[in-house]
Short mmCIF file of C-alpha atoms in Angstrom, two decimals:
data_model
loop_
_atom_site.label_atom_id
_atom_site.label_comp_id
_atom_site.label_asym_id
_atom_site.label_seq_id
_atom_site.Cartn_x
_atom_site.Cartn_y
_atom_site.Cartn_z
CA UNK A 1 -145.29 -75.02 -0.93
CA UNK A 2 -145.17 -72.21 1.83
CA UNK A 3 -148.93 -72.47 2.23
CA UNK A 4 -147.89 -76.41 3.33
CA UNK A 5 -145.59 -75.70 5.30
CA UNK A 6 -147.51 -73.62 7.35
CA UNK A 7 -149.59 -76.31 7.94
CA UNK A 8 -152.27 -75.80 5.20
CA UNK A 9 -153.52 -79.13 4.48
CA UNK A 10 -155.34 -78.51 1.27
CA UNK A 11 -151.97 -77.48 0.23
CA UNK A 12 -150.01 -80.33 0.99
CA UNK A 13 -153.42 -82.20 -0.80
CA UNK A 14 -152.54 -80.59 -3.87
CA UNK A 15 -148.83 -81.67 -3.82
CA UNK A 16 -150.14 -85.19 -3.13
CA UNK A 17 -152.71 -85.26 -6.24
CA UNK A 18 -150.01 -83.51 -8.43
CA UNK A 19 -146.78 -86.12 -7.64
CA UNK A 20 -148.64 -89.59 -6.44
CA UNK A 21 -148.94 -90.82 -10.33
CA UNK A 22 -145.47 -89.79 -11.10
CA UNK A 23 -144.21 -91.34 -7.15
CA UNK A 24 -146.23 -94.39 -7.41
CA UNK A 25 -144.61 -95.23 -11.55
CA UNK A 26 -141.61 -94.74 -9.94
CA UNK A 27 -141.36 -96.84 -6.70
CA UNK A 28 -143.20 -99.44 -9.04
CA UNK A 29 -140.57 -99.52 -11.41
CA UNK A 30 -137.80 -99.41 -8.45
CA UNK A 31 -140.17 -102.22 -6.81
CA UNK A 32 -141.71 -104.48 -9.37
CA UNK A 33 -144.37 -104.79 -7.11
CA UNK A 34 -147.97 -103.12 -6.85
CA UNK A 35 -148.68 -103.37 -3.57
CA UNK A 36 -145.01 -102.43 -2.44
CA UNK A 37 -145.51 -99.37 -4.90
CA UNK A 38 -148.79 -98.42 -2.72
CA UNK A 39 -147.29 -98.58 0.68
CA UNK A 40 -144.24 -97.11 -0.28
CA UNK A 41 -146.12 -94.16 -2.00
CA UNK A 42 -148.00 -93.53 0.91
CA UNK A 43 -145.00 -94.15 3.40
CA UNK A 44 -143.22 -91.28 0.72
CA UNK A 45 -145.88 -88.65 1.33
CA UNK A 46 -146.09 -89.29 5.40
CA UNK A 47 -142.25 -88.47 5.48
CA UNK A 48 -142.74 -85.58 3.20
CA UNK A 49 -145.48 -83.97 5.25
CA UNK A 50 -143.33 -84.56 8.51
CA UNK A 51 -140.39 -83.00 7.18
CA UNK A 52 -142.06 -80.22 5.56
CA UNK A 53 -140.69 -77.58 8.02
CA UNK A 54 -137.44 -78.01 7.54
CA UNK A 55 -137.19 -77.29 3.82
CA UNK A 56 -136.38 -74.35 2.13
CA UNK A 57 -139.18 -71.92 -0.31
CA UNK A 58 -137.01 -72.81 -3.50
CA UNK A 59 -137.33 -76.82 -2.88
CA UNK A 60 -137.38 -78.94 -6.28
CA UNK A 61 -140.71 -80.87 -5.15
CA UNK A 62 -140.07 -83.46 -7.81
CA UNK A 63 -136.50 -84.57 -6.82
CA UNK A 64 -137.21 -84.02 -3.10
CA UNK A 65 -139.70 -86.51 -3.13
CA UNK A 66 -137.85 -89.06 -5.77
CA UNK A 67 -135.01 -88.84 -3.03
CA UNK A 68 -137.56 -89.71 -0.12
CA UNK A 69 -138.83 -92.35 -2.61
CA UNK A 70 -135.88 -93.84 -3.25
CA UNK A 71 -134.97 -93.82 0.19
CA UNK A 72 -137.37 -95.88 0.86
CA UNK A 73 -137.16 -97.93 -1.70
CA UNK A 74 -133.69 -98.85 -0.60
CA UNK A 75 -134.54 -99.25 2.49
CA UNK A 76 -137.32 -101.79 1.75
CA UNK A 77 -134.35 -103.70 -0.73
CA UNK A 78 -131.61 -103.81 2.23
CA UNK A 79 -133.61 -105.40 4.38
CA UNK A 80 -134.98 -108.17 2.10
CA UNK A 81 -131.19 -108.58 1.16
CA UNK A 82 -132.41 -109.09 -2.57
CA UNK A 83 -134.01 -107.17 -5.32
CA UNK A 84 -137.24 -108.56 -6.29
CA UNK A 85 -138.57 -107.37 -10.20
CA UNK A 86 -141.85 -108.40 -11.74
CA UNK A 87 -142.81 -107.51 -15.25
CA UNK A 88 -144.31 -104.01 -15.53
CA UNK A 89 -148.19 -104.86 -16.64
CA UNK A 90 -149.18 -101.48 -18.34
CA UNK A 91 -152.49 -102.68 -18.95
CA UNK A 92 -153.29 -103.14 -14.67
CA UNK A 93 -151.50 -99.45 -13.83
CA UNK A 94 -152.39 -97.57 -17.05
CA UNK A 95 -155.05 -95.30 -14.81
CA UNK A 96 -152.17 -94.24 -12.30
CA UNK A 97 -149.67 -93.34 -15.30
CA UNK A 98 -150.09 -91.01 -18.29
CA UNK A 99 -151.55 -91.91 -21.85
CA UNK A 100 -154.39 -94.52 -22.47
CA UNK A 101 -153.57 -98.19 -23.89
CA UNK A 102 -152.93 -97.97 -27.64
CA UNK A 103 -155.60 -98.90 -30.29
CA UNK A 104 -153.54 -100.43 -32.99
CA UNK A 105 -153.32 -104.32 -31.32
CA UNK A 106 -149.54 -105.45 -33.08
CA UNK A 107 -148.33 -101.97 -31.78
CA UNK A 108 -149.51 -103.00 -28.51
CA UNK A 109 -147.87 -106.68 -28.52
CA UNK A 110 -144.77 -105.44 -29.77
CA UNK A 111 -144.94 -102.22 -27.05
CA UNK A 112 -145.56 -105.15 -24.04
CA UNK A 113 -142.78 -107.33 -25.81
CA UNK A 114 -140.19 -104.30 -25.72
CA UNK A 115 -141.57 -103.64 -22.01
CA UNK A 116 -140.97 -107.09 -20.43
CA UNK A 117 -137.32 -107.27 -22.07
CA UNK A 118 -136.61 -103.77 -20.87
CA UNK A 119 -137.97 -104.53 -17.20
CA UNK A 120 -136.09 -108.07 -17.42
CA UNK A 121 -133.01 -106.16 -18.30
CA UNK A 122 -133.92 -103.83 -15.47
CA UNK A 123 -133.87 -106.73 -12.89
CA UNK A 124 -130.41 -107.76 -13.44
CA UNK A 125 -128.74 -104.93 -12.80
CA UNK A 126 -127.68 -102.93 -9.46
CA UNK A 127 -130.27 -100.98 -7.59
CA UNK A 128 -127.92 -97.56 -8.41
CA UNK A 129 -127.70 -98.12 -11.76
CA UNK A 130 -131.20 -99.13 -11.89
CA UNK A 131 -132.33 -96.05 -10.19
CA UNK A 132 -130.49 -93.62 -12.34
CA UNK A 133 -131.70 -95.11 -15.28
CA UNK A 134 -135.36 -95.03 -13.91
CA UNK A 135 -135.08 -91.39 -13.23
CA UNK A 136 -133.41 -90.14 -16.41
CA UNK A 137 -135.28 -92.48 -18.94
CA UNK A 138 -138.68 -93.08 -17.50
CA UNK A 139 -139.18 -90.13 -15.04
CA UNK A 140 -137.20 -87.60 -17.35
CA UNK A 141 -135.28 -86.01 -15.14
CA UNK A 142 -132.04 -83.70 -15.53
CA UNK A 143 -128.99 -84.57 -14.28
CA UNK A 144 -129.09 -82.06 -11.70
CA UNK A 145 -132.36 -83.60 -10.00
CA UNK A 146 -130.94 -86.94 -10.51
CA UNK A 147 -127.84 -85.71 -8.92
CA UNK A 148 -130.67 -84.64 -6.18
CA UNK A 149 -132.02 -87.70 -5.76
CA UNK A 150 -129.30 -89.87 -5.33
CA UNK A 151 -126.96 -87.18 -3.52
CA UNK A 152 -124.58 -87.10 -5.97
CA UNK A 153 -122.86 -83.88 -8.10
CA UNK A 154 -123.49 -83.88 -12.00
CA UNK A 155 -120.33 -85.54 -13.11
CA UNK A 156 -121.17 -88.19 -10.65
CA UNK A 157 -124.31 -88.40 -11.98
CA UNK A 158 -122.93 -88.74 -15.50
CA UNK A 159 -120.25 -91.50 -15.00
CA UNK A 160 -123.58 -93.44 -12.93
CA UNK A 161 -125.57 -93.43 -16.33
CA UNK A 162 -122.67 -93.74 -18.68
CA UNK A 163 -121.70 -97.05 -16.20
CA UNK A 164 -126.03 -97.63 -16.06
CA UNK A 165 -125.72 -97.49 -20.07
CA UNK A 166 -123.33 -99.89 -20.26
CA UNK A 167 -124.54 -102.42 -17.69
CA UNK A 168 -127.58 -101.79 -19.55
CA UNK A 169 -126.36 -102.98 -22.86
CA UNK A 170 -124.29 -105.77 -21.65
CA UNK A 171 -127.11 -107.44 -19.90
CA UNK A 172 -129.00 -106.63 -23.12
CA UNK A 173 -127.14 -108.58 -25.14
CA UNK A 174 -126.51 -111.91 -22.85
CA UNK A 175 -130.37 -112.04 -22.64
CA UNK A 176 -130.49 -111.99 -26.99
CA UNK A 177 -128.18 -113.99 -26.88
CA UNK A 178 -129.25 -116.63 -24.77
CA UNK A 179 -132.90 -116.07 -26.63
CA UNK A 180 -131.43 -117.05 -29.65
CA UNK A 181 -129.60 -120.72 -28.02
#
């Protein structure tokens, strides 16, 4: 990180080829789109490498550039003035996240089935909730970096996934149950 910010490019390269995958999964998630998720990738790293020089030597790289991330992403969302989500299709963006497609075919029917409900679950709730449920579930994140992210204390950061959970469930459960009608 110091060798980037002194302007060592093949540093900042390395930062790039170690975060893009995890970036990229999670402005696509945020997104729902692939070609949103490529711009806004790239946009990410272009801020990050401007703003380099004014961050400290003990940065969290990961939830710095989540928060740039989602920054843009919810910048991109307020001015459309609507949330756009599209079913995540593992088998087109496998390459740019981790693990391989599984072998066993009704595991991987049931996997995509589970996927599409989750991400249609996903659309119908707020962006913040979304977000914090994105980071802690999918990108793994403590609830410090979340807290990071978002700009919010721990506690905060709690009561958003407790309220995320909820929403969550709720919106679970209308979708069943309208399945079922």
């Amino acid at each position: 990180m110091s060798r980037a910010k002194e302007g060592d490019q093949a540093a900042f390269e390395a930062i790039f080829q170690h975060y893009e995958r995890q970036i990229y999964g999670f402005i696509y998630r945020m997104m729902g789109n692939a070609e949103d998720a490529s711009d806004l990738t790239q946009e990410c790293f272009i801020r990050a490498y401007r703003a380099l020089s004014q961050t400290s030597d003990d940065l969290n790289i990961s939830a710095w550039l989540h928060r740039i991330a989602s920054n843009a992403c919810l910048d991109v969302l307020r001015r459309r003035q609507r949330i756009r989500w599209l079913p995540w299709e593992t088998h087109k963006h496998e390459h740019l996240l981790h693990g391989r497609p599984m072998d066993d075919p009704e595991r991987q029917a049931l996997s995509l089935e589970t996927q599409a409900t989750v991400h249609q679950v996903l659309q119908q709730m707020s962006p913040r909730n979304r977000m914090a449920l994105i980071l802690r579930e999918f990108e793994g994140m403590s609830c410090e970096d979340i807290g990071q992210v978002m700009g919010l204390s721990r506690s905060a950061v709690k009561s958003v996934l407790f309220r995320a959970r909820e929403e969550f469930r709720r919106t679970y459960r209308r979708l069943e149950e309208a399945s079922r009608s």
